Coordinates of C-alpha atoms and ligand atoms in Angstrom, one line a residue:
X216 CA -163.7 43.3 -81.8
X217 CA -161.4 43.5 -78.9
X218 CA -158.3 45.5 -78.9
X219 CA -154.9 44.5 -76.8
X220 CA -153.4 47.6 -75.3
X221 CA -150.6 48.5 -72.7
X222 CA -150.7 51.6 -70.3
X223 CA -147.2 52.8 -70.1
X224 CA -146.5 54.7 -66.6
X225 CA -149.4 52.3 -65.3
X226 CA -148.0 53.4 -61.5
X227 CA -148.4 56.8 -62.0
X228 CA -150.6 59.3 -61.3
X229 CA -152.0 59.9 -65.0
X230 CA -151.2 56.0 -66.0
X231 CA -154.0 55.2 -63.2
X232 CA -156.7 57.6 -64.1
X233 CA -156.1 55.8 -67.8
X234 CA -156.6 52.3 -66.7
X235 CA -159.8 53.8 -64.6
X236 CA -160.8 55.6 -68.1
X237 CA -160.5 52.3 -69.9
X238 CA -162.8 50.1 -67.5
X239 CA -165.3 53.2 -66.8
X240 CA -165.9 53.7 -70.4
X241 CA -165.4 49.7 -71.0
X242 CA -163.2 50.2 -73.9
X243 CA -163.1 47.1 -75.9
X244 CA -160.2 45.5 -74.2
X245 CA -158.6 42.0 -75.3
X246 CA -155.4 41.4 -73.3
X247 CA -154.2 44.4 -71.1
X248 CA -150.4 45.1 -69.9
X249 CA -149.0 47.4 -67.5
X250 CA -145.8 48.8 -68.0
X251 CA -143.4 51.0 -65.9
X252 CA -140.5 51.1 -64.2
X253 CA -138.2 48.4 -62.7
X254 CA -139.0 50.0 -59.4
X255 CA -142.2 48.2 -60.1
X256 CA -141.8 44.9 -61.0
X257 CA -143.5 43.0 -58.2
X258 CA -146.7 45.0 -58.5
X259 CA -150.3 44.2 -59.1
X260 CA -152.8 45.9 -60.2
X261 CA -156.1 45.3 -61.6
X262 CA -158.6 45.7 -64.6
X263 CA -161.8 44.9 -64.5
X264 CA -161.3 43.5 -61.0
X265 CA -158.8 40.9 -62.0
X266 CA -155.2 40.7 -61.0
X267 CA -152.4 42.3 -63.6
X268 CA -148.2 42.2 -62.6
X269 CA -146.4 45.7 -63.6
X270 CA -143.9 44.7 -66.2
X271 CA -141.0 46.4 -66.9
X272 CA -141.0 48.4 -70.2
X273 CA -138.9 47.4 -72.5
X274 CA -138.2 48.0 -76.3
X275 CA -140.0 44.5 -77.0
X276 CA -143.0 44.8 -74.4
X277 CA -145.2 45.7 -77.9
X278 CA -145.1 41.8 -79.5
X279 CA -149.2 41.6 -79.8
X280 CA -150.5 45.5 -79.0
X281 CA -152.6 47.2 -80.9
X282 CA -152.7 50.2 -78.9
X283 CA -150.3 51.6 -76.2
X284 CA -151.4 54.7 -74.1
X285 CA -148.0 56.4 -72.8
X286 CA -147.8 58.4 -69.7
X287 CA -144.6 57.9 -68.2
X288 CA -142.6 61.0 -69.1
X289 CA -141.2 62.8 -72.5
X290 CA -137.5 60.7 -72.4
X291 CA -139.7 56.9 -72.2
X292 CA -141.9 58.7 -75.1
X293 CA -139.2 59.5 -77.3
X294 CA -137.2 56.1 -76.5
X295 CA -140.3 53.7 -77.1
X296 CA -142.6 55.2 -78.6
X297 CA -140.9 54.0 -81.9
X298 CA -140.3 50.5 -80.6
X299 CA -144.3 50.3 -79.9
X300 CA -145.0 51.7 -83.7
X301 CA -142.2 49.1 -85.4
X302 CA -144.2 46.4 -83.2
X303 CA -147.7 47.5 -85.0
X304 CA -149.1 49.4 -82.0
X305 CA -150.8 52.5 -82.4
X306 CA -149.3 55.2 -79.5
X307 CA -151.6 57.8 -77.5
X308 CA -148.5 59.5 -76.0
X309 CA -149.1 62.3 -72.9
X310 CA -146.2 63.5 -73.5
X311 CA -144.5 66.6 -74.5
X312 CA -142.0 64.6 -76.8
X313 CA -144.1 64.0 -79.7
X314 CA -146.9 67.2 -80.1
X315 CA -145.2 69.7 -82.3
X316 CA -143.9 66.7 -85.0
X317 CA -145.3 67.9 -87.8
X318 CA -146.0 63.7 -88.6
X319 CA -147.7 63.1 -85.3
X320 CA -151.6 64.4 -85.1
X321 CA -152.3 66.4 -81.9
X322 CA -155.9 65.4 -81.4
X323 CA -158.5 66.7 -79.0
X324 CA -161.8 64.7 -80.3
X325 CA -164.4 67.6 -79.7
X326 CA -161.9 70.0 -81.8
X327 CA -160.0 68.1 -84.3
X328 CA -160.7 64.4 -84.7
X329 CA -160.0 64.8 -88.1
X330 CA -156.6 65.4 -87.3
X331 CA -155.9 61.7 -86.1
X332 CA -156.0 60.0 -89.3
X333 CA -152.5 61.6 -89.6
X334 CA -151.2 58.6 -87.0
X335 CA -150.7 56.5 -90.2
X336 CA -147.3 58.6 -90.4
X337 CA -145.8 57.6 -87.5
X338 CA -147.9 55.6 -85.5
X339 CA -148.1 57.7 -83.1
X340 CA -150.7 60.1 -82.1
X341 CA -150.0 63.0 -79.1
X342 CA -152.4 64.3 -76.4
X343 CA -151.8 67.7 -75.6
X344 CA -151.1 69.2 -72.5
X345 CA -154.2 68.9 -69.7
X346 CA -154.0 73.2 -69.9
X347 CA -154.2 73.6 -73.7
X348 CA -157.1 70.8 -73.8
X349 CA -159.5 72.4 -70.9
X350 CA -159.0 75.8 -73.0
X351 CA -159.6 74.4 -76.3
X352 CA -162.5 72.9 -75.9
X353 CA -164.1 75.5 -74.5
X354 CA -163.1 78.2 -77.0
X355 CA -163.8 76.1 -80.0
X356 CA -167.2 76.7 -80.5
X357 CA -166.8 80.4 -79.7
X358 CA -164.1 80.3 -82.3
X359 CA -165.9 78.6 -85.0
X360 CA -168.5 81.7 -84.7
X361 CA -166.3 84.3 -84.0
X362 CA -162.9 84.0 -84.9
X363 CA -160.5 83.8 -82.4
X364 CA -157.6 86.6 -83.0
X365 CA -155.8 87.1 -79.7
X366 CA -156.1 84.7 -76.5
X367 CA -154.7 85.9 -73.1
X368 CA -154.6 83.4 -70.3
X369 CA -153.3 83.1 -67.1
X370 CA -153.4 78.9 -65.4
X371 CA -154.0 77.9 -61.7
X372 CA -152.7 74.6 -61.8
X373 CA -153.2 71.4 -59.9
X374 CA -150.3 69.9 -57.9
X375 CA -151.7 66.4 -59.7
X376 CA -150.2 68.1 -63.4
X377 CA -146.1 67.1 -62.1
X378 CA -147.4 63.6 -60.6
X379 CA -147.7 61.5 -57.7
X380 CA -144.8 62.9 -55.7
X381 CA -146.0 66.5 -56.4
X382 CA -149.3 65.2 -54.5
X383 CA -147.4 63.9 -51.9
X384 CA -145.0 67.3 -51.3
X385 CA -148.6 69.3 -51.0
X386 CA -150.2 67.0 -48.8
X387 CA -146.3 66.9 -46.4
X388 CA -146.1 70.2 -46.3
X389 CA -149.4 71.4 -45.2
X390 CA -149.3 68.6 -42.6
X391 CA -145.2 70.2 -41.6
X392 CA -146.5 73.7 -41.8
X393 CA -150.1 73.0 -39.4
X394 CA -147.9 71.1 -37.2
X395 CA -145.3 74.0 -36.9
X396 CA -142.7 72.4 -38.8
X397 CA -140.1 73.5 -41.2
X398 CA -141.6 72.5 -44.6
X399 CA -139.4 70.4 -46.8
X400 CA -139.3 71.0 -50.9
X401 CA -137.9 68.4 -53.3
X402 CA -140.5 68.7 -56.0
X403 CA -141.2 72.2 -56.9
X404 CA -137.8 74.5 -56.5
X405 CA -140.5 76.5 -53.6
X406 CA -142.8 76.1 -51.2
X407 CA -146.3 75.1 -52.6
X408 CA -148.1 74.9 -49.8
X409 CA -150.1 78.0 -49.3
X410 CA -148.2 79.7 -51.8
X411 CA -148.5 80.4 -55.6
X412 CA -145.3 79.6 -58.1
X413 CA -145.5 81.3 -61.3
X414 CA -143.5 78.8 -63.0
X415 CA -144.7 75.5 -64.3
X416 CA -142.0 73.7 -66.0
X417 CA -138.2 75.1 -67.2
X418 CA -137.6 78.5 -68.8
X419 CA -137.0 79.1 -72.2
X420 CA -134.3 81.7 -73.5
X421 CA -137.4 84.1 -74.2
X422 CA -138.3 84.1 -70.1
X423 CA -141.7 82.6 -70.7
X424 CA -141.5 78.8 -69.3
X425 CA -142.3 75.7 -71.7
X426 CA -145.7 74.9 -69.8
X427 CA -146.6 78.3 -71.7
X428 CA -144.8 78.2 -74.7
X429 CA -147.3 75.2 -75.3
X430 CA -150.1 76.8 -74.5
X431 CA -149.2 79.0 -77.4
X432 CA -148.1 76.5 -80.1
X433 CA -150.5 73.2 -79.2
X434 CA -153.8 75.7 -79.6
X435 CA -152.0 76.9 -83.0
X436 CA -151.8 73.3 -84.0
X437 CA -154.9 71.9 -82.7
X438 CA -157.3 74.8 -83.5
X439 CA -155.6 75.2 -87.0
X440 CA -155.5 78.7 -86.9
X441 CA -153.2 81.6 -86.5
X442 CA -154.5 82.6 -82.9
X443 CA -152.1 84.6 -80.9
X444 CA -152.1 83.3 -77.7
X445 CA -149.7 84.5 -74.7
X446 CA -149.8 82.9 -71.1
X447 CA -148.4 83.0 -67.8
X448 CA -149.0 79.4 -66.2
X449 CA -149.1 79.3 -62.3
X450 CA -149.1 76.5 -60.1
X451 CA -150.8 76.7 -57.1
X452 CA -151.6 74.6 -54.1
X453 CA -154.7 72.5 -55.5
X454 CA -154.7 69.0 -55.6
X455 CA -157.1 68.7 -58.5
X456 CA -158.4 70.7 -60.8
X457 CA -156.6 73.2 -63.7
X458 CA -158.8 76.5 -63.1
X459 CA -157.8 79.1 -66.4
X460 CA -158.7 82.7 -66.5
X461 CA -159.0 83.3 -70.4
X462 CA -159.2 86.6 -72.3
X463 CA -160.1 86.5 -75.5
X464 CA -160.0 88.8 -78.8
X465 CA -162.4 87.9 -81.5
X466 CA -162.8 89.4 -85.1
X467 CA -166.9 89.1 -85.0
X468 CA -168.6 90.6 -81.8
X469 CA -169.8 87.6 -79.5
X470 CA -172.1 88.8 -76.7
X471 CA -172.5 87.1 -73.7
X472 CA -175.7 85.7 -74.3
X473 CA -174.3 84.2 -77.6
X474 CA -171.0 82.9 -75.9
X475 CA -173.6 81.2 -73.8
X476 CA -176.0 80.1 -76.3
X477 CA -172.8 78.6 -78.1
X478 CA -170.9 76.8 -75.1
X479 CA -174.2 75.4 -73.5
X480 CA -174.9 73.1 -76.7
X481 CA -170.9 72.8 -77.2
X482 CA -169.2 69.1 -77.2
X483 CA -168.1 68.3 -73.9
X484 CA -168.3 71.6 -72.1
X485 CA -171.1 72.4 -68.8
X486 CA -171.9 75.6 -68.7
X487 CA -172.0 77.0 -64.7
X488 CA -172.5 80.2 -65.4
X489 CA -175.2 81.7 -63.0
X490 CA -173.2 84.2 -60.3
X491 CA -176.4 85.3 -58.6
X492 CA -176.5 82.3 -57.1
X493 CA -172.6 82.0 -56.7
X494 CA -172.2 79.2 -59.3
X495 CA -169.2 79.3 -61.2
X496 CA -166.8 76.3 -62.0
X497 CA -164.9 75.4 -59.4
X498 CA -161.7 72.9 -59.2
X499 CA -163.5 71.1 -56.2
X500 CA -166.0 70.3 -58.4
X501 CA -164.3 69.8 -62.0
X502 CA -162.2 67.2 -60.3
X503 CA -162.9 63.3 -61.4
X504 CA -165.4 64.8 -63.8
X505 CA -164.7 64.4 -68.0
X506 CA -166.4 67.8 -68.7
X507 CA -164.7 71.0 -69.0
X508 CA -166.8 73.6 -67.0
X509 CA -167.0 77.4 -68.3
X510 CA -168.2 80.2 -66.6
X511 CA -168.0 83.9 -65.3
X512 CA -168.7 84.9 -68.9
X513 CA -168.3 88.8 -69.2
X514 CA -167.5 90.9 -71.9
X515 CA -164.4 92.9 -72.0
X516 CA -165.1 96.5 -73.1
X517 CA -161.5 97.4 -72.9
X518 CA -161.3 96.3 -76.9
X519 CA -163.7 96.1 -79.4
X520 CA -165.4 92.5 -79.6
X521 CA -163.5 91.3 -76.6
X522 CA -164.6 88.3 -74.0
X523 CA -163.5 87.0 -70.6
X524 CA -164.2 83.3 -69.4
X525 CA -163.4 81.0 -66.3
X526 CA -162.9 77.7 -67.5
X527 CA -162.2 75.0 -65.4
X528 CA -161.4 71.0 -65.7
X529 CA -159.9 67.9 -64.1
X530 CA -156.5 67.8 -65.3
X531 CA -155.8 64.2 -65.4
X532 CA -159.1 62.9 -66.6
X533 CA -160.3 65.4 -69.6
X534 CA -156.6 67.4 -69.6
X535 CA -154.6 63.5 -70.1
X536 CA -156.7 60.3 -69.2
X537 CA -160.2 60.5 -70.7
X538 CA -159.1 62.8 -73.8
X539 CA -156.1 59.5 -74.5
X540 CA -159.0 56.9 -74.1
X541 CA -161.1 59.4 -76.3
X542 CA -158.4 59.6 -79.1
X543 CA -158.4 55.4 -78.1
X544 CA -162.1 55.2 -79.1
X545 CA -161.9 57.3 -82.3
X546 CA -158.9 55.5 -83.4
X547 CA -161.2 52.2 -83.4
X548 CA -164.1 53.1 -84.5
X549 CA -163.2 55.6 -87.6
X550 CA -160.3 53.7 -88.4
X551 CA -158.4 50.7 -87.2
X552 CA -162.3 48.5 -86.8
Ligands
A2P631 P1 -142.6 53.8 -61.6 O1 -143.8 53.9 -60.7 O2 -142.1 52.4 -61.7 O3 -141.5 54.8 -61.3 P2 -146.0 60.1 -62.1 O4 -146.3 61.0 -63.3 O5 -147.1 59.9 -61.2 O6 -144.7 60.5 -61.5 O7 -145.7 58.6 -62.8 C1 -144.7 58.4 -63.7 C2 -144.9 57.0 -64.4 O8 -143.9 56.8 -65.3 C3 -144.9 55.9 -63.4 O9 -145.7 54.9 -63.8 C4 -143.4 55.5 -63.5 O10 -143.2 54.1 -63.1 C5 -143.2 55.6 -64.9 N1 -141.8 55.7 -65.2 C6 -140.9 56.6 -64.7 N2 -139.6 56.3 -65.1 C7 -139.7 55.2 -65.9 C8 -138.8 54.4 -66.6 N3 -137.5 54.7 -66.6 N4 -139.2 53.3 -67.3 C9 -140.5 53.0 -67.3 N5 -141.5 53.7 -66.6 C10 -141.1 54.8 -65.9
11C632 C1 -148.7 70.4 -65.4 N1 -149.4 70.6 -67.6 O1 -149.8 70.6 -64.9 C2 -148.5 70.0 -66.8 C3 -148.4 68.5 -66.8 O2 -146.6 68.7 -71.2 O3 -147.8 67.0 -70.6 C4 -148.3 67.9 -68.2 C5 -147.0 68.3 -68.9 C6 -147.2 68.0 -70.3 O4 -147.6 70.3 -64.7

């Protein structure tokens, strides 16, 4: 059977990695439609190697789709997301808007697939943020061994996470800043070229910033557990690539060799784990790559049963694109067939 779908935010930096996703993994597609902006219009693109016009999205692009993957920011979300479910769609939404509904499923297929039959609710379904994914699926397994009490993590996050014009800002600057030029920002409120800015996203009233207040409440949701998790999210002058130093607090002792043993076997994690010869994951080399790549395993004898890990993934493949097209898959085989 072949399924219609429409990519919404088909222009943009996540809504291409989806349509590459959907023809990489040849997804059973029927008809396809590419929705964005009006700035758009005039576009085309192509699946499969044949021509598609942008269309603008509208509250009655859905007549006909079965599924719609949205990716072009939390206010569209929130605004059409509804339209697409009223029209019979099933939504795989990117964004922020829908994850912490207690009616919408926030599904990461190695972790939770059970979770997605709850799109009957809503018809929608969210994808969680690229850093709570990467760090999820690694610490599953160790979690379904060990118990996961306490995670402490600190993100090094890819200029591709805010979008197309964040790429473009990183790649102006470097070029104004080499060249002796004065460096222009519009993007980021600083500098990112060769520098570090320890805020991803706005500031809540309790100082942390919403990139890691979801970092704490998506792994609650997704992991189903009561895990305390506290982060400080930085973004830093990659292009791609999310890179995560995680700390983590277990109830039963995991040693390295088991935390190994666990994550080499582990649903869509590679282990690169062998410093001797200087391999370790590496953003370079997580980047157009589905698997989440953990290494620089070391225990932490600062606590009692306590672990460190470097985990490391592409950020709009596995952290947006490939885990929507997973969902996508899922959804057709377990239960819309
Ligand atoms: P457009 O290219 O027409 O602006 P990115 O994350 O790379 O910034 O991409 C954002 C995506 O969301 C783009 O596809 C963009 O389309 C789309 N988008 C932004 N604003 C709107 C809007 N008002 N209506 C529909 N699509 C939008
Ligand atoms: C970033 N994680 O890297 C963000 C991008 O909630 O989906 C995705 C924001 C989100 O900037």
């Amino acid at each position: 059977k072949l399924w219609n779908v429409a990519v919404v935010g088909a222009t943009g930096a996540v809504g291409t990695q989806m349509i590459e996703c959907l023809e990489e993994r040849k997804f059973p597609v029927g008809k396809i439609k590419f929705l964005a902006s009006v700035r758009s219009v005039g576009q085309v693109l192509e699946f499969n190697g044949k021509p598609v016009p942008v269309e603008e999205l509208k509250h009655d692009s859905f007549e006909g789709i079965d599924i719609a993957l949205f990716s072009a920011g939390g206010a569209r979300s929130e605004e059409f997301c509804p339209s697409a479910a009223k029209a019979g769609a099933v939504c795989i939404d990117n964004s922020s808007a829908w994850r912490m509904d207690p009616e919408v499923p926030l599904v990461v297929p190695e972790v939770n697939p059970h979770a997605l039959a709850g799109y009957r609710k809503k018809g929608i379904v969210a994808n969680p943020n690229c850093s709570t994914i990467q760090m999820v699926v690694a610490l599953k397994p160790l979690h379904d061994f060990g118990s996961i009490k306490r995670i402490v993590v600190s993100t090094y996050q890819a200029v591709s996470g805010t979008g197309n014009k964040a790429i473009d800002e990183l790649r102006k600057q470097t070029g104004e800043l080499l060249n002796g030029r004065p460096p222009k920002n519009e993007v980021y409120p600083h500098r990112i070229a060769f520098n570090c800015l320890p805020q991803i996203d706005s500031f809540c009233d309790n100082g942390y910033t919403k990139e890691e207040m979801k970092m704490v409440n998506e792994t609650r949701k997704i992991m189903e557990a009561e895990i305390k998790t506290t982060a400080t999210c930085v973004r830093v002058p990659v292009f791609y690539g999310h890179s995560e130093s995680v700390n983590i607090e277990t109830a039963k002792k995991i040693t390295v060799a088991k935390a190994r043993e666990l994550l080499e076997d582990a649903p869509g994690v590679e282990l690169v784990d062998n410093p001797a010869n200087g391999e370790y994951p590496m953003a370079m080399d997580a980047a157009g790559e589905d698997l989440t790549l953990v290494g620089r395993i070391r225990e932490d004898d600062t606590v009692a049963n306590g672990l460190n890990l470097w985990v490391v993934a592409d950020n709009l493949r596995k952290g947006a694109a490939t885990n929507a097209v997973q969902i996508a898959e899922l959804l057709v085989e377990e239960y819309l067939k």
